[in-house]
CSV table of N, CA, C and O in Angstrom, one decimal:
chain,number,residue,atom,x,y,z
Y,1201,MET,N,8.7,20.6,8.0
Y,1201,MET,CA,8.3,19.4,7.2
Y,1201,MET,C,7.4,18.5,8.1
Y,1201,MET,O,7.7,18.2,9.2
Y,1202,GLU,N,6.3,18.2,7.5
Y,1202,GLU,CA,5.2,17.4,8.2
Y,1202,GLU,C,5.0,16.1,7.4
Y,1202,GLU,O,5.1,16.0,6.2
Y,1203,ILE,N,4.7,15.1,8.2
Y,1203,ILE,CA,4.4,13.8,7.6
Y,1203,ILE,C,2.9,13.4,8.1
Y,1203,ILE,O,2.6,13.5,9.2
Y,1204,GLN,N,2.1,13.1,7.1
Y,1204,GLN,CA,0.7,12.8,7.4
Y,1204,GLN,C,0.3,11.5,6.7
Y,1204,GLN,O,0.9,11.0,5.8
Y,1205,PRO,N,-0.8,10.8,7.3
Y,1205,PRO,CA,-1.3,9.6,6.6
Y,1205,PRO,C,-1.7,9.9,5.2
Y,1205,PRO,O,-2.2,11.0,4.9
Y,1206,GLY,N,-1.6,8.9,4.4
Y,1206,GLY,CA,-2.0,9.0,3.0
Y,1206,GLY,C,-3.4,8.6,2.8
Y,1206,GLY,O,-4.2,8.6,3.8
Y,1207,LYS,N,-3.8,8.2,1.6
Y,1207,LYS,CA,-5.2,7.8,1.3
Y,1207,LYS,C,-5.3,6.3,0.9
Y,1207,LYS,O,-6.4,5.9,0.6
Y,1208,ASN,N,-4.2,5.6,1.0
Y,1208,ASN,CA,-4.2,4.2,0.5
Y,1208,ASN,C,-3.5,3.3,1.5
Y,1208,ASN,O,-2.4,3.7,2.1
Y,1209,ILE,N,-4.0,2.1,1.7
Y,1209,ILE,CA,-3.4,1.0,2.4
Y,1209,ILE,C,-3.4,-0.1,1.4
Y,1209,ILE,O,-4.5,-0.4,0.8
Y,1210,ALA,N,-2.4,-0.9,1.3
Y,1210,ALA,CA,-2.3,-2.0,0.4
Y,1210,ALA,C,-2.0,-3.3,1.2
Y,1210,ALA,O,-1.1,-3.3,2.0
Y,1211,ILE,N,-2.7,-4.3,1.0
Y,1211,ILE,CA,-2.4,-5.7,1.5
Y,1211,ILE,C,-2.0,-6.5,0.3
Y,1211,ILE,O,-2.7,-6.7,-0.6
Y,1212,LYS,N,-0.7,-6.8,0.3
Y,1212,LYS,CA,-0.1,-7.6,-0.8
Y,1212,LYS,C,-0.3,-9.1,-0.5
Y,1212,LYS,O,0.2,-9.6,0.5
Y,1213,VAL,N,-1.1,-9.8,-1.3
Y,1213,VAL,CA,-1.5,-11.2,-1.0
Y,1213,VAL,C,-1.0,-12.2,-2.1
Y,1213,VAL,O,-1.0,-11.9,-3.3
Y,1214,PRO,N,-0.5,-13.3,-1.7
Y,1214,PRO,CA,-0.1,-14.3,-2.6
Y,1214,PRO,C,-1.3,-14.8,-3.5
Y,1214,PRO,O,-2.4,-14.7,-3.1
Y,1215,LEU,N,-0.9,-15.2,-4.7
Y,1215,LEU,CA,-2.0,-15.7,-5.7
Y,1215,LEU,C,-3.0,-16.6,-5.1
Y,1215,LEU,O,-4.2,-16.5,-5.3
Y,1216,TYR,N,-2.5,-17.6,-4.3
Y,1216,TYR,CA,-3.4,-18.7,-3.8
Y,1216,TYR,C,-4.4,-18.2,-2.8
Y,1216,TYR,O,-5.3,-18.9,-2.4
Y,1217,LYS,N,-4.2,-17.0,-2.2
Y,1217,LYS,CA,-5.1,-16.4,-1.2
Y,1217,LYS,C,-5.8,-15.2,-1.6
Y,1217,LYS,O,-6.7,-14.7,-0.9
Y,1218,TRP,N,-5.6,-14.8,-2.9
Y,1218,TRP,CA,-6.1,-13.5,-3.3
Y,1218,TRP,C,-7.7,-13.5,-3.4
Y,1218,TRP,O,-8.3,-12.6,-2.8
Y,1219,GLU,N,-8.2,-14.4,-4.1
Y,1219,GLU,CA,-9.7,-14.4,-4.3
Y,1219,GLU,C,-10.4,-14.6,-3.0
Y,1219,GLU,O,-11.4,-13.9,-2.7
Y,1220,GLU,N,-9.9,-15.4,-2.1
Y,1220,GLU,CA,-10.5,-15.7,-0.8
Y,1220,GLU,C,-10.4,-14.4,0.1
Y,1220,GLU,O,-11.4,-14.0,0.8
Y,1221,THR,N,-9.3,-13.7,0.0
Y,1221,THR,CA,-9.1,-12.4,0.7
Y,1221,THR,C,-10.0,-11.3,0.2
Y,1221,THR,O,-10.7,-10.6,1.0
Y,1222,VAL,N,-10.2,-11.2,-1.1
Y,1222,VAL,CA,-11.1,-10.2,-1.7
Y,1222,VAL,C,-12.5,-10.5,-1.2
Y,1222,VAL,O,-13.2,-9.6,-0.8
Y,1223,ALA,N,-12.9,-11.8,-1.3
Y,1223,ALA,CA,-14.3,-12.2,-0.9
Y,1223,ALA,C,-14.5,-11.9,0.6
Y,1223,ALA,O,-15.6,-11.4,1.0
Y,1224,TYR,N,-13.5,-12.1,1.4
Y,1224,TYR,CA,-13.6,-11.8,2.8
Y,1224,TYR,C,-13.9,-10.3,3.1
Y,1224,TYR,O,-14.9,-10.0,3.8
Y,1225,TYR,N,-13.2,-9.4,2.5
Y,1225,TYR,CA,-13.4,-8.0,2.7
Y,1225,TYR,C,-14.7,-7.5,2.1
Y,1225,TYR,O,-15.4,-6.7,2.7
Y,1226,ARG,N,-15.1,-8.1,1.0
Y,1226,ARG,CA,-16.3,-7.7,0.3
Y,1226,ARG,C,-17.5,-8.3,1.0
Y,1226,ARG,O,-18.5,-7.6,1.3
Y,1227,ASP,N,-17.5,-9.6,1.3
Y,1227,ASP,CA,-18.7,-10.4,1.7
Y,1227,ASP,C,-18.9,-10.4,3.3
Y,1227,ASP,O,-20.0,-10.3,3.8
Y,1228,LYS,N,-17.8,-10.6,4.0
Y,1228,LYS,CA,-17.9,-10.7,5.4
Y,1228,LYS,C,-17.7,-9.4,6.1
Y,1228,LYS,O,-18.5,-9.1,7.0
Y,1229,VAL,N,-16.7,-8.6,5.7
Y,1229,VAL,CA,-16.5,-7.3,6.3
Y,1229,VAL,C,-17.6,-6.3,5.8
Y,1229,VAL,O,-18.1,-5.4,6.5
Y,1230,GLY,N,-18.0,-6.5,4.5
Y,1230,GLY,CA,-19.0,-5.7,3.9
Y,1230,GLY,C,-18.5,-4.4,3.3
Y,1230,GLY,O,-19.3,-3.4,3.2
Y,1231,LEU,N,-17.3,-4.3,3.0
Y,1231,LEU,CA,-16.7,-3.1,2.3
Y,1231,LEU,C,-17.2,-3.0,0.9
Y,1231,LEU,O,-17.4,-4.0,0.2
Y,1232,THR,N,-17.4,-1.8,0.4
Y,1232,THR,CA,-17.8,-1.5,-0.9
Y,1232,THR,C,-16.6,-1.4,-1.9
Y,1232,THR,O,-15.6,-0.8,-1.6
Y,1233,VAL,N,-16.7,-2.1,-3.0
Y,1233,VAL,CA,-15.7,-2.1,-4.0
Y,1233,VAL,C,-15.7,-0.7,-4.6
Y,1233,VAL,O,-16.7,-0.3,-5.2
Y,1234,ALA,N,-14.6,0.0,-4.6
Y,1234,ALA,CA,-14.4,1.3,-5.2
Y,1234,ALA,C,-13.8,1.2,-6.6
Y,1234,ALA,O,-14.1,2.0,-7.5
Y,1235,LYS,N,-12.9,0.3,-6.8
Y,1235,LYS,CA,-12.2,0.2,-8.1
Y,1235,LYS,C,-11.7,-1.3,-8.3
Y,1235,LYS,O,-11.2,-1.8,-7.3
Y,1236,THR,N,-11.8,-1.8,-9.5
Y,1236,THR,CA,-11.2,-3.1,-9.8
Y,1236,THR,C,-10.2,-2.9,-10.9
Y,1236,THR,O,-10.5,-2.4,-12.0
Y,1237,LEU,N,-9.0,-3.5,-10.7
Y,1237,LEU,CA,-7.9,-3.5,-11.7
Y,1237,LEU,C,-7.6,-5.0,-11.9
Y,1237,LEU,O,-8.1,-5.9,-11.2
Y,1238,THR,N,-6.7,-5.2,-12.9
Y,1238,THR,CA,-6.4,-6.6,-13.2
Y,1238,THR,C,-5.9,-7.4,-12.0
Y,1238,THR,O,-6.3,-8.5,-11.7
Y,1239,ASN,N,-5.0,-6.8,-11.2
Y,1239,ASN,CA,-4.4,-7.5,-10.1
Y,1239,ASN,C,-4.7,-6.8,-8.7
Y,1239,ASN,O,-4.0,-7.0,-7.7
Y,1240,SER,N,-5.7,-6.0,-8.7
Y,1240,SER,CA,-6.0,-5.2,-7.4
Y,1240,SER,C,-7.5,-5.0,-7.4
Y,1240,SER,O,-8.2,-4.7,-8.4
Y,1241,VAL,N,-8.0,-5.0,-6.1
Y,1241,VAL,CA,-9.4,-4.5,-5.9
Y,1241,VAL,C,-9.3,-3.5,-4.8
Y,1241,VAL,O,-8.6,-3.8,-3.7
Y,1242,GLY,N,-9.8,-2.3,-5.0
Y,1242,GLY,CA,-9.8,-1.2,-4.0
Y,1242,GLY,C,-11.2,-1.1,-3.3
Y,1242,GLY,O,-12.2,-1.1,-4.0
Y,1243,PHE,N,-11.2,-1.1,-2.0
Y,1243,PHE,CA,-12.4,-1.0,-1.2
Y,1243,PHE,C,-12.4,0.4,-0.5
Y,1243,PHE,O,-11.4,0.9,-0.1
Y,1244,THR,N,-13.6,0.9,-0.4
Y,1244,THR,CA,-13.8,2.1,0.4
Y,1244,THR,C,-13.5,1.8,1.8
Y,1244,THR,O,-14.1,0.8,2.4
Y,1245,PHE,N,-12.6,2.5,2.5
Y,1245,PHE,CA,-12.2,2.2,3.9
Y,1245,PHE,C,-12.2,3.5,4.6
Y,1245,PHE,O,-11.1,4.1,4.8
Y,1246,GLY,N,-13.4,4.0,5.0
Y,1246,GLY,CA,-13.5,5.3,5.5
Y,1246,GLY,C,-13.0,6.3,4.5
Y,1246,GLY,O,-13.5,6.3,3.4
Y,1247,GLU,N,-12.1,7.2,4.9
Y,1247,GLU,CA,-11.6,8.2,3.9
Y,1247,GLU,C,-10.4,7.6,3.1
Y,1247,GLU,O,-9.9,8.3,2.3
Y,1248,MET,N,-10.1,6.4,3.3
Y,1248,MET,CA,-9.0,5.8,2.6
Y,1248,MET,C,-9.5,4.7,1.6
Y,1248,MET,O,-10.7,4.4,1.6
Y,1249,THR,N,-8.6,4.2,0.8
Y,1249,THR,CA,-8.9,3.1,0.0
Y,1249,THR,C,-8.0,1.9,0.4
Y,1249,THR,O,-6.8,2.1,0.6
Y,1250,LEU,N,-8.6,0.8,0.7
Y,1250,LEU,CA,-7.9,-0.4,1.1
Y,1250,LEU,C,-7.7,-1.3,-0.2
Y,1250,LEU,O,-8.7,-1.7,-0.8
Y,1251,TRP,N,-6.5,-1.5,-0.7
Y,1251,TRP,CA,-6.2,-2.2,-1.9
Y,1251,TRP,C,-5.8,-3.6,-1.5
Y,1251,TRP,O,-4.9,-3.8,-0.6
Y,1252,ILE,N,-6.4,-4.6,-2.1
Y,1252,ILE,CA,-6.0,-6.0,-2.0
Y,1252,ILE,C,-5.3,-6.3,-3.3
Y,1252,ILE,O,-6.0,-6.4,-4.4
Y,1253,ASP,N,-4.0,-6.5,-3.3
Y,1253,ASP,CA,-3.2,-6.6,-4.5
Y,1253,ASP,C,-2.7,-8.1,-4.6
Y,1253,ASP,O,-2.2,-8.7,-3.6
Y,1254,ARG,N,-2.9,-8.7,-5.8
Y,1254,ARG,CA,-2.5,-10.0,-6.1
Y,1254,ARG,C,-1.0,-9.9,-6.5
Y,1254,ARG,O,-0.7,-9.2,-7.5
Y,1255,VAL,N,-0.2,-10.7,-5.8
Y,1255,VAL,CA,1.3,-10.7,-6.1
Y,1255,VAL,C,1.7,-12.1,-6.5
Y,1255,VAL,O,1.6,-13.0,-5.7
Y,1256,ALA,N,2.2,-12.3,-7.7
Y,1256,ALA,CA,2.6,-13.6,-8.2
Y,1256,ALA,C,3.7,-14.3,-7.4
Y,1256,ALA,O,3.6,-15.5,-7.2
Y,1257,HIS,N,4.7,-13.6,-7.0
Y,1257,HIS,CA,5.9,-14.2,-6.4
Y,1257,HIS,C,6.0,-13.8,-4.9
Y,1257,HIS,O,7.0,-13.4,-4.5
Y,1258,GLN,N,4.9,-14.1,-4.2
Y,1258,GLN,CA,4.9,-13.7,-2.8
Y,1258,GLN,C,4.4,-14.9,-2.1
Y,1258,GLN,O,3.4,-15.6,-2.5
Y,1259,SER,N,5.0,-15.2,-0.9
Y,1259,SER,CA,4.6,-16.4,-0.1
Y,1259,SER,C,3.8,-16.0,1.2
Y,1259,SER,O,3.3,-16.9,1.8
Y,1260,GLN,N,3.9,-14.7,1.5
Y,1260,GLN,CA,3.2,-14.3,2.7
Y,1260,GLN,C,2.6,-12.9,2.4
Y,1260,GLN,O,2.8,-12.3,1.4
Y,1261,VAL,N,1.7,-12.5,3.4
Y,1261,VAL,CA,1.0,-11.2,3.2
Y,1261,VAL,C,1.9,-10.1,3.8
Y,1261,VAL,O,2.6,-10.2,4.8
Y,1262,ASP,N,1.9,-8.9,3.1
Y,1262,ASP,CA,2.5,-7.7,3.5
Y,1262,ASP,C,1.5,-6.6,3.6
Y,1262,ASP,O,0.6,-6.6,2.7
Y,1263,VAL,N,1.7,-5.7,4.5
Y,1263,VAL,CA,0.8,-4.5,4.5
Y,1263,VAL,C,1.7,-3.3,4.2
Y,1263,VAL,O,2.8,-3.2,4.7
Y,1264,TRP,N,1.2,-2.5,3.2
Y,1264,TRP,CA,2.0,-1.3,2.8
Y,1264,TRP,C,1.1,-0.1,3.1
Y,1264,TRP,O,-0.1,-0.1,2.8
Y,1265,LEU,N,1.7,0.9,3.6
Y,1265,LEU,CA,1.1,2.2,4.0
Y,1265,LEU,C,1.6,3.3,3.2
Y,1265,LEU,O,2.7,3.3,2.8
Y,1266,GLU,N,0.7,4.3,3.0
Y,1266,GLU,CA,1.1,5.5,2.3
Y,1266,GLU,C,1.2,6.7,3.2
Y,1266,GLU,O,0.3,6.9,4.1
Y,1267,LEU,N,2.2,7.5,3.1
Y,1267,LEU,CA,2.4,8.7,3.9
Y,1267,LEU,C,2.6,9.9,3.0
Y,1267,LEU,O,3.2,9.7,1.9
Y,1268,PHE,N,2.1,11.0,3.3
Y,1268,PHE,CA,2.3,12.3,2.5
Y,1268,PHE,C,3.3,13.2,3.2
Y,1268,PHE,O,3.3,13.3,4.4
Y,1269,SER,N,4.1,13.8,2.4
Y,1269,SER,CA,5.0,14.8,2.9
Y,1269,SER,C,5.4,15.7,1.7
Y,1269,SER,O,5.5,15.3,0.6
Y,1270,ASP,N,5.5,17.0,2.0
Y,1270,ASP,CA,5.9,18.0,0.9
Y,1270,ASP,C,7.4,17.7,0.5
Y,1270,ASP,O,7.8,18.1,-0.6
Y,1271,GLU,N,8.1,17.1,1.4
Y,1271,GLU,CA,9.5,16.8,1.2
Y,1271,GLU,C,9.9,15.4,1.4
Y,1271,GLU,O,10.4,15.0,2.5
Y,1272,PRO,N,9.6,14.5,0.5
Y,1272,PRO,CA,9.8,13.0,0.7
Y,1272,PRO,C,11.2,12.7,1.1
Y,1272,PRO,O,11.4,11.8,2.0
Y,1273,ASP,N,12.2,13.3,0.6
Y,1273,ASP,CA,13.6,13.0,0.9
Y,1273,ASP,C,13.9,13.4,2.4
Y,1273,ASP,O,14.6,12.7,3.1
Y,1274,GLN,N,13.4,14.6,2.8
Y,1274,GLN,CA,13.6,15.0,4.2
Y,1274,GLN,C,12.8,14.1,5.1
Y,1274,GLN,O,13.3,13.8,6.2
Y,1275,ALA,N,11.6,13.6,4.7
Y,1275,ALA,CA,10.8,12.7,5.5
Y,1275,ALA,C,11.6,11.4,5.7
Y,1275,ALA,O,11.6,10.8,6.8
Y,1276,LEU,N,12.2,10.9,4.6
Y,1276,LEU,CA,13.0,9.7,4.7
Y,1276,LEU,C,14.1,9.8,5.8
Y,1276,LEU,O,14.3,8.9,6.6
Y,1277,GLU,N,14.8,11.0,5.7
Y,1277,GLU,CA,15.9,11.2,6.7
Y,1277,GLU,C,15.3,11.2,8.1
Y,1277,GLU,O,15.9,10.6,9.0
Y,1278,ARG,N,14.2,11.9,8.3
Y,1278,ARG,CA,13.6,11.9,9.6
Y,1278,ARG,C,13.1,10.5,10.1
Y,1278,ARG,O,13.3,10.2,11.3
Y,1279,LEU,N,12.6,9.7,9.2
Y,1279,LEU,CA,12.1,8.4,9.5
Y,1279,LEU,C,13.2,7.4,9.8
Y,1279,LEU,O,13.1,6.5,10.5
Y,1280,GLY,N,14.4,7.7,9.2
Y,1280,GLY,CA,15.6,6.9,9.4
Y,1280,GLY,C,15.5,5.5,8.7
Y,1280,GLY,O,16.3,4.7,9.1
Y,1281,GLY,N,14.6,5.4,7.8
Y,1281,GLY,CA,14.5,4.1,7.1
Y,1281,GLY,C,15.4,4.0,5.9
Y,1281,GLY,O,15.8,5.0,5.4
Y,1282,PRO,N,15.6,2.8,5.4
Y,1282,PRO,CA,16.4,2.6,4.2
Y,1282,PRO,C,15.5,3.0,3.0
Y,1282,PRO,O,14.3,2.8,3.0
Y,1283,ARG,N,16.1,3.5,2.0
Y,1283,ARG,CA,15.4,3.7,0.7
Y,1283,ARG,C,15.2,2.4,0.0
Y,1283,ARG,O,16.2,1.6,-0.1
Y,1284,ARG,N,14.0,2.1,-0.4
Y,1284,ARG,CA,13.7,0.8,-1.0
Y,1284,ARG,C,13.0,0.9,-2.4
Y,1284,ARG,O,12.0,0.3,-2.6
Y,1285,ASP,N,13.6,1.7,-3.2
Y,1285,ASP,CA,13.0,1.9,-4.5
Y,1285,ASP,C,12.9,0.7,-5.4
Y,1285,ASP,O,12.2,0.7,-6.4
Y,1286,GLU,N,13.6,-0.4,-5.1
Y,1286,GLU,CA,13.5,-1.6,-5.9
Y,1286,GLU,C,12.1,-2.3,-5.7
Y,1286,GLU,O,11.8,-3.2,-6.5
Y,1287,LEU,N,11.3,-1.9,-4.8
Y,1287,LEU,CA,10.1,-2.6,-4.4
Y,1287,LEU,C,9.0,-2.6,-5.6
Y,1287,LEU,O,8.4,-3.6,-5.9
Y,1288,GLU,N,8.8,-1.4,-6.1
Y,1288,GLU,CA,7.8,-1.2,-7.1
Y,1288,GLU,C,8.1,0.1,-7.9
Y,1288,GLU,O,8.4,1.1,-7.2
Y,1289,PRO,N,7.9,0.2,-9.2
Y,1289,PRO,CA,8.1,1.4,-9.9
Y,1289,PRO,C,7.1,2.5,-9.4
Y,1289,PRO,O,6.0,2.2,-9.0
Y,1290,LEU,N,7.5,3.7,-9.4
Y,1290,LEU,CA,6.7,4.9,-9.0
Y,1290,LEU,C,6.5,5.8,-10.2
Y,1290,LEU,O,6.8,6.9,-10.2
Y,1291,ASP,N,5.9,5.2,-11.2
Y,1291,ASP,CA,5.6,5.9,-12.5
Y,1291,ASP,C,4.7,7.2,-12.2
Y,1291,ASP,O,3.6,7.1,-11.7
Y,1292,GLY,N,5.3,8.3,-12.4
Y,1292,GLY,CA,4.5,9.6,-12.3
Y,1292,GLY,C,4.3,10.0,-10.9
Y,1292,GLY,O,3.5,10.9,-10.6
Y,1293,VAL,N,4.9,9.4,-9.9
Y,1293,VAL,CA,4.7,9.7,-8.5
Y,1293,VAL,C,6.0,10.3,-7.9
Y,1293,VAL,O,7.0,9.7,-8.1
Y,1294,ASN,N,5.9,11.5,-7.3
Y,1294,ASN,CA,7.0,12.1,-6.6
Y,1294,ASN,C,7.1,11.5,-5.2
Y,1294,ASN,O,6.4,12.0,-4.3
Y,1295,GLY,N,7.9,10.5,-5.1
Y,1295,GLY,CA,8.0,9.9,-3.7
Y,1295,GLY,C,9.0,8.8,-3.7
Y,1295,GLY,O,9.8,8.7,-4.7
Y,1296,LEU,N,9.1,8.0,-2.7
Y,1296,LEU,CA,10.0,7.0,-2.5
Y,1296,LEU,C,9.5,5.9,-1.6
Y,1296,LEU,O,8.6,6.1,-0.8
Y,1297,TRP,N,10.1,4.8,-1.7
Y,1297,TRP,CA,9.7,3.6,-0.8
Y,1297,TRP,C,10.7,3.5,0.3
Y,1297,TRP,O,11.9,3.7,0.2
Y,1298,THR,N,10.2,3.2,1.5
Y,1298,THR,CA,11.1,2.9,2.7
Y,1298,THR,C,10.3,1.8,3.5
Y,1298,THR,O,9.3,1.3,3.0
Y,1299,CYS,N,10.8,1.5,4.7
Y,1299,CYS,CA,10.1,0.6,5.6
Y,1299,CYS,C,10.4,1.0,7.0
Y,1299,CYS,O,11.3,1.7,7.3
Y,1300,ASP,N,9.4,0.6,7.9
Y,1300,ASP,CA,9.6,0.8,9.3
Y,1300,ASP,C,10.5,-0.3,9.9
Y,1300,ASP,O,10.9,-1.2,9.2
Y,1301,PRO,N,10.9,-0.2,11.2
Y,1301,PRO,CA,11.7,-1.2,11.8
Y,1301,PRO,C,11.2,-2.7,11.7
Y,1301,PRO,O,11.9,-3.6,11.7
Y,1302,ALA,N,9.8,-2.8,11.7
Y,1302,ALA,CA,9.2,-4.1,11.6
Y,1302,ALA,C,9.1,-4.6,10.2
Y,1302,ALA,O,8.7,-5.8,10.0
Y,1303,GLY,N,9.5,-3.8,9.2
Y,1303,GLY,CA,9.4,-4.2,7.8
Y,1303,GLY,C,8.2,-3.8,7.0
Y,1303,GLY,O,8.0,-4.2,5.9
Y,1304,VAL,N,7.3,-3.1,7.7
Y,1304,VAL,CA,6.1,-2.6,7.0
Y,1304,VAL,C,6.6,-1.6,5.9
Y,1304,VAL,O,7.3,-0.6,6.2
Y,1305,VAL,N,6.1,-1.8,4.7
Y,1305,VAL,CA,6.6,-0.9,3.6
Y,1305,VAL,C,5.8,0.4,3.6
Y,1305,VAL,O,4.6,0.4,3.8
Y,1306,LEU,N,6.5,1.5,3.4
Y,1306,LEU,CA,5.9,2.8,3.4
Y,1306,LEU,C,6.2,3.5,2.1
Y,1306,LEU,O,7.4,3.6,1.7
Y,1307,LEU,N,5.2,4.1,1.5
Y,1307,LEU,CA,5.4,5.0,0.4
Y,1307,LEU,C,5.3,6.4,0.9
Y,1307,LEU,O,4.2,6.8,1.5
Y,1308,VAL,N,6.4,7.1,0.8
Y,1308,VAL,CA,6.4,8.5,1.3
Y,1308,VAL,C,6.3,9.4,0.0
Y,1308,VAL,O,7.2,9.3,-0.8
Y,1309,ARG,N,5.2,10.1,-0.2
Y,1309,ARG,CA,5.1,10.9,-1.4
Y,1309,ARG,C,4.4,12.2,-1.2
Y,1309,ARG,O,3.8,12.5,-0.2
Y,1310,ASN,N,4.5,13.0,-2.2
Y,1310,ASN,CA,3.7,14.3,-2.3
Y,1310,ASN,C,2.2,13.9,-2.5
Y,1310,ASN,O,1.9,12.9,-3.2
Y,1311,GLU,N,1.3,14.8,-2.0
Y,1311,GLU,CA,-0.1,14.5,-2.2
Y,1311,GLU,C,-0.5,14.6,-3.7
Y,1311,GLU,O,0.1,15.3,-4.5
């Protein structure tokens, strides 16, 4: 069983900082907008997509990472993290949520 980096990084941003944060990555860093959704803007970030997500009930910024594994349950066991499925629905995704010891949220899923 192998664990590999995914294709997405998400920065979860409080409402009051969202527009400023999107403008920062677009205008100052110079990233190209790849996709715009109601509460998210995805930027081309090398081979990955960096998502800036607007979160209504959040007071601080969180960074969420995606990992790929053919066996998400076995990967969770290897990582030793708690299962955190309450974080966000995984509609149509074969995977699970966990976190590292510092609290960084990890989505472990099939490609």
